[in-house]
Short mmCIF file of C-alpha atoms and ligand atoms in Angstrom, two decimals:
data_model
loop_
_atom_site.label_atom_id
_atom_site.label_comp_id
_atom_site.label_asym_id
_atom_site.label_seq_id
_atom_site.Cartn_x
_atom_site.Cartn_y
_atom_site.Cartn_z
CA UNK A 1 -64.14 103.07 138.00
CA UNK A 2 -63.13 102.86 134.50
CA UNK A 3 -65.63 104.12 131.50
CA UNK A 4 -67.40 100.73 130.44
CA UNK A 5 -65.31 98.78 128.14
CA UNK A 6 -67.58 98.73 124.81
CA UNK A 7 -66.83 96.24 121.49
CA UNK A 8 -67.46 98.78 119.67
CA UNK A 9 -65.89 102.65 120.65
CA UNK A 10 -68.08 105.67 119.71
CA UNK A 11 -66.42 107.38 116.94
CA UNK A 12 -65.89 111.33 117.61
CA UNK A 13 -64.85 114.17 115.71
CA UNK A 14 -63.46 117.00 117.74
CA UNK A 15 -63.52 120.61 117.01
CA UNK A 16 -61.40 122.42 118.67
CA UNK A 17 -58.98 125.20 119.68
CA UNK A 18 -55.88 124.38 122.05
CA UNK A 19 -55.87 126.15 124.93
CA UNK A 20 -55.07 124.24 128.12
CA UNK A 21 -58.50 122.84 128.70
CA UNK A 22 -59.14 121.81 125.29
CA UNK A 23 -56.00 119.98 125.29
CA UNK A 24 -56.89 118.21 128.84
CA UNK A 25 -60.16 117.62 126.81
CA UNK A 26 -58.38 115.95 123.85
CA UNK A 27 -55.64 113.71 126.54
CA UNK A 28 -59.21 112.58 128.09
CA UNK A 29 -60.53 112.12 124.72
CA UNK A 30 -57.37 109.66 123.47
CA UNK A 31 -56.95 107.86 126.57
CA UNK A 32 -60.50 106.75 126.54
CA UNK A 33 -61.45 103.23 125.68
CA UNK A 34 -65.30 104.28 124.59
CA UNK A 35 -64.05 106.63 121.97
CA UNK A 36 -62.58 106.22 118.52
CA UNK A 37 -61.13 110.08 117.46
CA UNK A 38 -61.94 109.20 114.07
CA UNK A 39 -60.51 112.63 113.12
CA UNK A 40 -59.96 116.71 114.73
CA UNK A 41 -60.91 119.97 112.88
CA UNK A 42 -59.09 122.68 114.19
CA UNK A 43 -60.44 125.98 114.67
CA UNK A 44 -58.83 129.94 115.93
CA UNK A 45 -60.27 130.84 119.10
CA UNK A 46 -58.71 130.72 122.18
CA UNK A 47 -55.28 131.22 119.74
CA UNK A 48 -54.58 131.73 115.74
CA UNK A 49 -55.48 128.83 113.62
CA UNK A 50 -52.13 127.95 112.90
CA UNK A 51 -51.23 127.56 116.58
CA UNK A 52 -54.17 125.84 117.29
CA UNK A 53 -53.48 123.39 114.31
CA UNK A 54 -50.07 122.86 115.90
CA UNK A 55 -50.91 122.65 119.24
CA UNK A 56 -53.20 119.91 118.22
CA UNK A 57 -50.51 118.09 116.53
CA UNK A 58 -47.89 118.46 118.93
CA UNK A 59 -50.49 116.23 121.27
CA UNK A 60 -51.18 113.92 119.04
CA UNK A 61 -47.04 113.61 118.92
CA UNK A 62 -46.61 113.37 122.18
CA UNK A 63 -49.16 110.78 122.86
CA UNK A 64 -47.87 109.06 119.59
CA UNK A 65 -51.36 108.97 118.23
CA UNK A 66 -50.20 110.44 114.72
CA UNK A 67 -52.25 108.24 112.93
CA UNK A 68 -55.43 110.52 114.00
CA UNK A 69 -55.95 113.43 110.68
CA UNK A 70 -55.87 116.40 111.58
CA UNK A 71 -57.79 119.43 109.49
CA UNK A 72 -57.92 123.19 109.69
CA UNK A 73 -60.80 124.96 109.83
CA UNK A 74 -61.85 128.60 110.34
CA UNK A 75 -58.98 131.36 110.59
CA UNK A 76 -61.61 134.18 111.08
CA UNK A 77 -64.74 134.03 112.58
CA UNK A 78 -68.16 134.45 109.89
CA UNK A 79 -68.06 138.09 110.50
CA UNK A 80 -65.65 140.05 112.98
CA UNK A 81 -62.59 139.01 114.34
CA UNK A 82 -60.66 136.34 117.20
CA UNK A 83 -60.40 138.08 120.05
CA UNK A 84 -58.11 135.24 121.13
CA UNK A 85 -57.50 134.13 124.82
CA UNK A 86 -53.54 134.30 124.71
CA UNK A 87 -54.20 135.96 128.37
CA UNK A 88 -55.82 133.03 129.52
CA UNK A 89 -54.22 129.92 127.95
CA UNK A 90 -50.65 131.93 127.34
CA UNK A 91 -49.05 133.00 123.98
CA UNK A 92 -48.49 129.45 122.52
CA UNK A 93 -51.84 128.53 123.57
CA UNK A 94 -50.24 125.58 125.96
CA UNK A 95 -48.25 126.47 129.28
CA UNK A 96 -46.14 123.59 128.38
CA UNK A 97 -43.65 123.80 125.28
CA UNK A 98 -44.44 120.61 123.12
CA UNK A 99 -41.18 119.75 120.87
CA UNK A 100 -42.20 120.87 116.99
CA UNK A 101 -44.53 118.47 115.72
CA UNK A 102 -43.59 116.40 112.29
CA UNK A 103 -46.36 115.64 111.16
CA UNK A 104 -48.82 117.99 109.30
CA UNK A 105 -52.80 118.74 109.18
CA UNK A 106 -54.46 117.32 106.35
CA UNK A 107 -54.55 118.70 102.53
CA UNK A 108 -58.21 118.54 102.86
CA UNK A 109 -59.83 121.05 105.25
CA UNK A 110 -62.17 121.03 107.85
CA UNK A 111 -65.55 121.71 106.70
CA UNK A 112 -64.99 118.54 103.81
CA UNK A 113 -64.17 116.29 106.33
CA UNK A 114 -66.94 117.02 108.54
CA UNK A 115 -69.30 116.86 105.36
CA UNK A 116 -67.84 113.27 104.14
CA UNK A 117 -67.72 111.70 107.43
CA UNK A 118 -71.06 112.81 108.46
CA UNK A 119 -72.46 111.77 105.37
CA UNK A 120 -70.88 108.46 105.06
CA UNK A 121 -71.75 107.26 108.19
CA UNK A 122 -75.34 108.83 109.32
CA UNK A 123 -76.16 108.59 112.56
CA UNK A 124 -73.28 107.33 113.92
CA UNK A 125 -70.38 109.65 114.57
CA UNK A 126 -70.69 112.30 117.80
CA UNK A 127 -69.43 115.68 117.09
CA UNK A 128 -67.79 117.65 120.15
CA UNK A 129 -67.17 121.49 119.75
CA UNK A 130 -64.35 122.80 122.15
CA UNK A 131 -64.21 126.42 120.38
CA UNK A 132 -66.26 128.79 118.67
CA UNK A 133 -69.04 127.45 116.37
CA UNK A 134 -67.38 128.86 112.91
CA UNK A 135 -66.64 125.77 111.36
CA UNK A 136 -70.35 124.03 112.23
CA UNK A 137 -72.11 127.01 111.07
CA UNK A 138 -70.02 127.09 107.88
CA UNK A 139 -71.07 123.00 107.89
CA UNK A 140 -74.41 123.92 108.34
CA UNK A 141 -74.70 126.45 105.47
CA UNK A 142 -72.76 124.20 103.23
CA UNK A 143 -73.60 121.08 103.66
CA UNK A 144 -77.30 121.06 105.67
CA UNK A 145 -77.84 117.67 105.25
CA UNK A 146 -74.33 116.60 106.76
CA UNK A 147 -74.60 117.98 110.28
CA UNK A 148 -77.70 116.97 111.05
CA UNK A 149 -76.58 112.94 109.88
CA UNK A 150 -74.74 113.26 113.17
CA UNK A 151 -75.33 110.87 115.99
CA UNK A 152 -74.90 113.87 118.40
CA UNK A 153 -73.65 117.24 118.41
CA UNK A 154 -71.98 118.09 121.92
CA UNK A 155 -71.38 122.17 122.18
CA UNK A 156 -69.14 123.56 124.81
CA UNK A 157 -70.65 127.46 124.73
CA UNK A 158 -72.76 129.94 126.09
CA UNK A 159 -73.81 131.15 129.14
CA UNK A 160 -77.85 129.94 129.69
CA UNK A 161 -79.13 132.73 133.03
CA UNK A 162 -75.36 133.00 134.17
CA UNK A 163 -72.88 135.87 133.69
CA UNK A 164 -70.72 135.61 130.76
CA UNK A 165 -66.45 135.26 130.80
CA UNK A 166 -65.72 137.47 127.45
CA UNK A 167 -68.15 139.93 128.79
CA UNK A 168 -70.51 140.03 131.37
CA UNK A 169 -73.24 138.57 128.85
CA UNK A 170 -71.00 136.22 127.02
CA UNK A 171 -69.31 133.39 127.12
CA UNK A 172 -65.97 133.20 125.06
CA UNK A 173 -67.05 130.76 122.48
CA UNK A 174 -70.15 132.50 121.54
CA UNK A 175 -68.31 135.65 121.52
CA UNK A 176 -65.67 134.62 119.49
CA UNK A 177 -67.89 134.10 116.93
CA UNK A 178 -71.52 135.56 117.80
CA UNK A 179 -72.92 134.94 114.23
CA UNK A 180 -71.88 131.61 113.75
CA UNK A 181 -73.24 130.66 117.30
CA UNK A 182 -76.28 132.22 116.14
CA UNK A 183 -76.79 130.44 113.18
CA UNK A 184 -76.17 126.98 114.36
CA UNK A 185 -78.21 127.42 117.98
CA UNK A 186 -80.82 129.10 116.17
CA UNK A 187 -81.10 126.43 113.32
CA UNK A 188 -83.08 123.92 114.86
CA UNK A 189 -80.52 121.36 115.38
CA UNK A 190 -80.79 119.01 118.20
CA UNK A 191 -77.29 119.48 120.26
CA UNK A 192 -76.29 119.48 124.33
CA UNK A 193 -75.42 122.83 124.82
CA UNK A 194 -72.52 122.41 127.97
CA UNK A 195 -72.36 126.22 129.10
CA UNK A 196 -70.91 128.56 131.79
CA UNK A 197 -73.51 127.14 134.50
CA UNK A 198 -72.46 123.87 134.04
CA UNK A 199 -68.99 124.25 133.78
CA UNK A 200 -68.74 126.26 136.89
CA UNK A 201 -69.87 123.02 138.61
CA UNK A 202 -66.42 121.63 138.05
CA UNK A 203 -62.77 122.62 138.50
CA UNK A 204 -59.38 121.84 139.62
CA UNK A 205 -58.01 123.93 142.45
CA UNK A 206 -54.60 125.07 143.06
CA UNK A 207 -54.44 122.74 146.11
CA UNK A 208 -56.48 119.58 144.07
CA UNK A 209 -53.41 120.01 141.71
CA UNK A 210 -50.52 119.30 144.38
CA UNK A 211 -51.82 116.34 145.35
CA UNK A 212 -51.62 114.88 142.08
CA UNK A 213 -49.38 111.83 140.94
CA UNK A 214 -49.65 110.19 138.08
CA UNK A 215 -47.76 107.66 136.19
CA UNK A 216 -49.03 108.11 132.47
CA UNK A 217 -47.71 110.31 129.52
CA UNK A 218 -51.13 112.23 129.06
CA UNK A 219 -51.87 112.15 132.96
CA UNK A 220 -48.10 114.21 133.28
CA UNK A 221 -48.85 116.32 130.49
CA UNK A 222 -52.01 117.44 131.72
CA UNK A 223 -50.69 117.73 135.30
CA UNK A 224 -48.28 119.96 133.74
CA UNK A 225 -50.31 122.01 132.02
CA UNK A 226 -51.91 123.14 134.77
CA UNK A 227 -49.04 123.47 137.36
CA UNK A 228 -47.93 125.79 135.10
CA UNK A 229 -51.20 128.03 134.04
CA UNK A 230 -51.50 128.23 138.02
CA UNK A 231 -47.42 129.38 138.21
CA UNK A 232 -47.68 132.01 136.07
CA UNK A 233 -50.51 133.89 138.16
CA UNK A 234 -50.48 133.80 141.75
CA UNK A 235 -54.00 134.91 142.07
CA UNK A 236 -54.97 131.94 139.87
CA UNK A 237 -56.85 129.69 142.75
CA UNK A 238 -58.97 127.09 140.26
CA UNK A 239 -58.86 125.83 136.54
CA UNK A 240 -62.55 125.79 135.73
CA UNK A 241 -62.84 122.43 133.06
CA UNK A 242 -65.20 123.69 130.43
CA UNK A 243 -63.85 121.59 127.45
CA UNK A 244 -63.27 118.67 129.90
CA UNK A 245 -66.68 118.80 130.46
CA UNK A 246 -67.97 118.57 127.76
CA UNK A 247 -65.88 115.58 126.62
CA UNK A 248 -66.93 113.62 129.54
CA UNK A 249 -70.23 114.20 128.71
CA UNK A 250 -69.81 112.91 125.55
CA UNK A 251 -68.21 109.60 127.06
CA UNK A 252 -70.74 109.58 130.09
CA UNK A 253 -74.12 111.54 129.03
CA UNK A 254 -75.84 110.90 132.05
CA UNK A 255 -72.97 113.08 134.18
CA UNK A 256 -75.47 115.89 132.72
CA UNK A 257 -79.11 115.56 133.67
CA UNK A 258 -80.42 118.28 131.05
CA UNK A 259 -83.71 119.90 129.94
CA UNK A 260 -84.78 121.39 126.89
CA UNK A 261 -84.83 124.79 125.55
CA UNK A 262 -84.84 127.08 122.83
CA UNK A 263 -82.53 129.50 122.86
CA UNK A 264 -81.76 132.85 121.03
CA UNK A 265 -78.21 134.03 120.84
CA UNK A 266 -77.42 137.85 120.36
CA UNK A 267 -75.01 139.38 117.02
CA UNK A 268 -74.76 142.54 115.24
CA UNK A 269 -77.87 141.85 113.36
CA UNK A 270 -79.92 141.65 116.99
CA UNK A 271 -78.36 144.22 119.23
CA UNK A 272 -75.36 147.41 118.39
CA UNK A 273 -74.38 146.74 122.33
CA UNK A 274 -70.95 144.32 121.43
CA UNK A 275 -71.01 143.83 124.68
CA UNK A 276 -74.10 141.13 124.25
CA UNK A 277 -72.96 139.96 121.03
CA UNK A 278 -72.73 135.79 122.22
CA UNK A 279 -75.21 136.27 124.88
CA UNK A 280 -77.75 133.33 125.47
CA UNK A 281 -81.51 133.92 125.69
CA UNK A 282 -84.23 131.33 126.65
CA UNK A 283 -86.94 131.91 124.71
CA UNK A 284 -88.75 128.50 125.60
CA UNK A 285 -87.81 126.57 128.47
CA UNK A 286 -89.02 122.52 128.75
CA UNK A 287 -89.11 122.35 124.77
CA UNK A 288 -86.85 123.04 122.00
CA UNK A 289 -83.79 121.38 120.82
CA UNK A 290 -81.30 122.54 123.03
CA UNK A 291 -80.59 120.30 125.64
CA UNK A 292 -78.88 122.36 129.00
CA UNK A 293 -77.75 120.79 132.03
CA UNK A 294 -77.90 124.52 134.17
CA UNK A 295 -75.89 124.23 137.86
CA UNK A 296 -77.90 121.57 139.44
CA UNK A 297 -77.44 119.33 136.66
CA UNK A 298 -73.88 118.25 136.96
CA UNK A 299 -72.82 115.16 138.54
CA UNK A 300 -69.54 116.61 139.14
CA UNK A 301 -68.25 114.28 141.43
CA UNK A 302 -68.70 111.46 138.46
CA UNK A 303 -66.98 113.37 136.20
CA UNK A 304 -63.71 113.99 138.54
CA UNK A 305 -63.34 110.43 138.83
CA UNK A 306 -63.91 110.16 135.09
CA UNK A 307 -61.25 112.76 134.84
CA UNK A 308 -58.71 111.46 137.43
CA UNK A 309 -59.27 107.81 135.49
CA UNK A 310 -58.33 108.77 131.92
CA UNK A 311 -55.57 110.27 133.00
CA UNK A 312 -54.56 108.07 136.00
CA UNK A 313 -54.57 111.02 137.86
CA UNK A 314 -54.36 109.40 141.88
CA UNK A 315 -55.20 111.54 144.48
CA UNK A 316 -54.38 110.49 148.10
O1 RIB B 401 -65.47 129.78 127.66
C1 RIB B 401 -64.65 128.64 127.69
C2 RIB B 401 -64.31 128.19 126.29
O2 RIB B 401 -63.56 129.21 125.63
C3 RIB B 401 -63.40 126.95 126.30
O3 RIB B 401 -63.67 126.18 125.16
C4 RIB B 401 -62.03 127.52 126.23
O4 RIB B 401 -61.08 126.65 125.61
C5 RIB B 401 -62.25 128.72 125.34
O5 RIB B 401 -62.21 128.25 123.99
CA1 CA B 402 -61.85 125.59 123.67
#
């Protein structure tokens, strides 16, 4: 079943740091009818900003979308350092070599454009976060009044009562960047925070992947992707789709049926154990203005077919 064909698609600005599931996040994102990527801000995370920044283009090449800007954002976190993911999503950041891409980022960087497009169009563009939260909390301190002129603000982060996957307390994104995760959870702002509990609701397995046949350029590319982050480890038995995720949920909110919190998030200035620095603490549950879906509030059969749609993905 197709998303809903709408007169008018949703613009979107994507954040983000490719990594395989962040780029399965952006093929989803560009193949979908409901959305208008008015524009991506890259950030380091998963791998150095300037691989991320060409990652990004090198999609947008290959899907000859070049007409979407790209910007750069944050190269090192608000305090700290990356710890980068190059174990995870390999050293290029995608298990598939993308030719060099032509075209370049913008001359204006990230936080400008996410102040000027917020600005000039309040309320109506959704901002999705595929990497750590540097470049929204340098938004926030910056330029207040912009982030919060967004539509919505979709976070893919955290880990809300579920073990980390940087540590046992944190989740990647938030512990990429523990202050700037801080800053913008803590600050009040409305957002749907799409964490480890959630995500763990959906994956692709090793044997979902084989069965796979698709006919488009981003349903191959994605297909690919995969196939090969399972190839190079043999103990590698599912692809958990925590950027994916959190795209669909911006296409489709109600795949996440969500409640609200407030939540408290761990740095250097609450705790000397780095070990927690990222970690996720409810401090009100039923109020607040974090909105969490937890493990029983995935529709994650909804989403696959979401997923397997965008990309044409057919499964026997
Ligand atoms: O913890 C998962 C998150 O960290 C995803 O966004 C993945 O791309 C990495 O950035
Ligand atoms: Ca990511």
């Amino acid at each position: 079943m197709t998303p809903r064909q709408t007169a008018h698609p949703n613009p979107v600005i994507i954040d983000t740091d490719p990594g395989v599931d962040d780029a399965i996040a952006l093929l989803m994102a560009l193949a979908c009818p409901q959305l208008d990527v008015i524009g991506i801000t890259t950030t380091a995370g998963n791998v150095p900003l300037a691989r991320a920044t060409r990652n990004t283009l090198a999609i947008l090449q290959h899907l000859a979308r070049t007409a979407i800007p790209v910007f750069r954002g944050a190269a090192r976190p608000v305090r700290g350092r990356y710890a980068y993911a190059r174990h995870v999503h390999s050293a290029s950041g995608l298990t598939r070599r993308l030719p060099e891409p032509s075209i370049t980022p913008s001359s204006s960087n990230a936080v400008p454009f996410l102040a000027n497009a917020l600005t000039a169009r309040p309320g109506a563009i959704t901002l999705i976060a595929l990497g750590p939260l540097t470049n929204l909390a340098r938004l926030l301190r910056r330029h207040p009044a912009a982030i919060r002129a967004a539509r919505n603000i979709i976070v893919m982060g955290g880990a809300v009562a579920a073990p980390g996957n940087a540590t046992p307390h944190a989740e990647f994104n938030f512990y990429s960047d523990p202050t700037a995760a801080r800053q913008v959870i803590e600050s009040g702002i409305p957002l749907t925070l799409v964490d480890l509990a959630a995500c763990r609701q959906v994956h692709v397995s090793r044997a979902d992947l084989a069965q796979v046949t698709t006919r488009s350029i981003a349903g191959k590319l994605a297909a690919e992707l995969l196939s090969n982050w399972f190839a190079q480890d043999a103990s590698r038995e599912r692809f958990n789709l925590y950027d994916p995720l959190a795209l669909a949920a911006a296409i489709e909110p109600a795949v996440l049926q969500t409640r609200q919190t407030t939540i408290a998030v761990d740095d250097a200035d609450t705790t000397d154990d780095a070990s927690r620095w990222g970690k996720c603490q409810v401090t009100a549950d039923g109020c607040g203005p974090i909105s969490v879906a937890g493990p029983d509030g995935v529709d994650s059969i909804r989403v696959h077919e979401l997923m397997s749609t965008l990309l044409d993905w057919n499964r026997p």
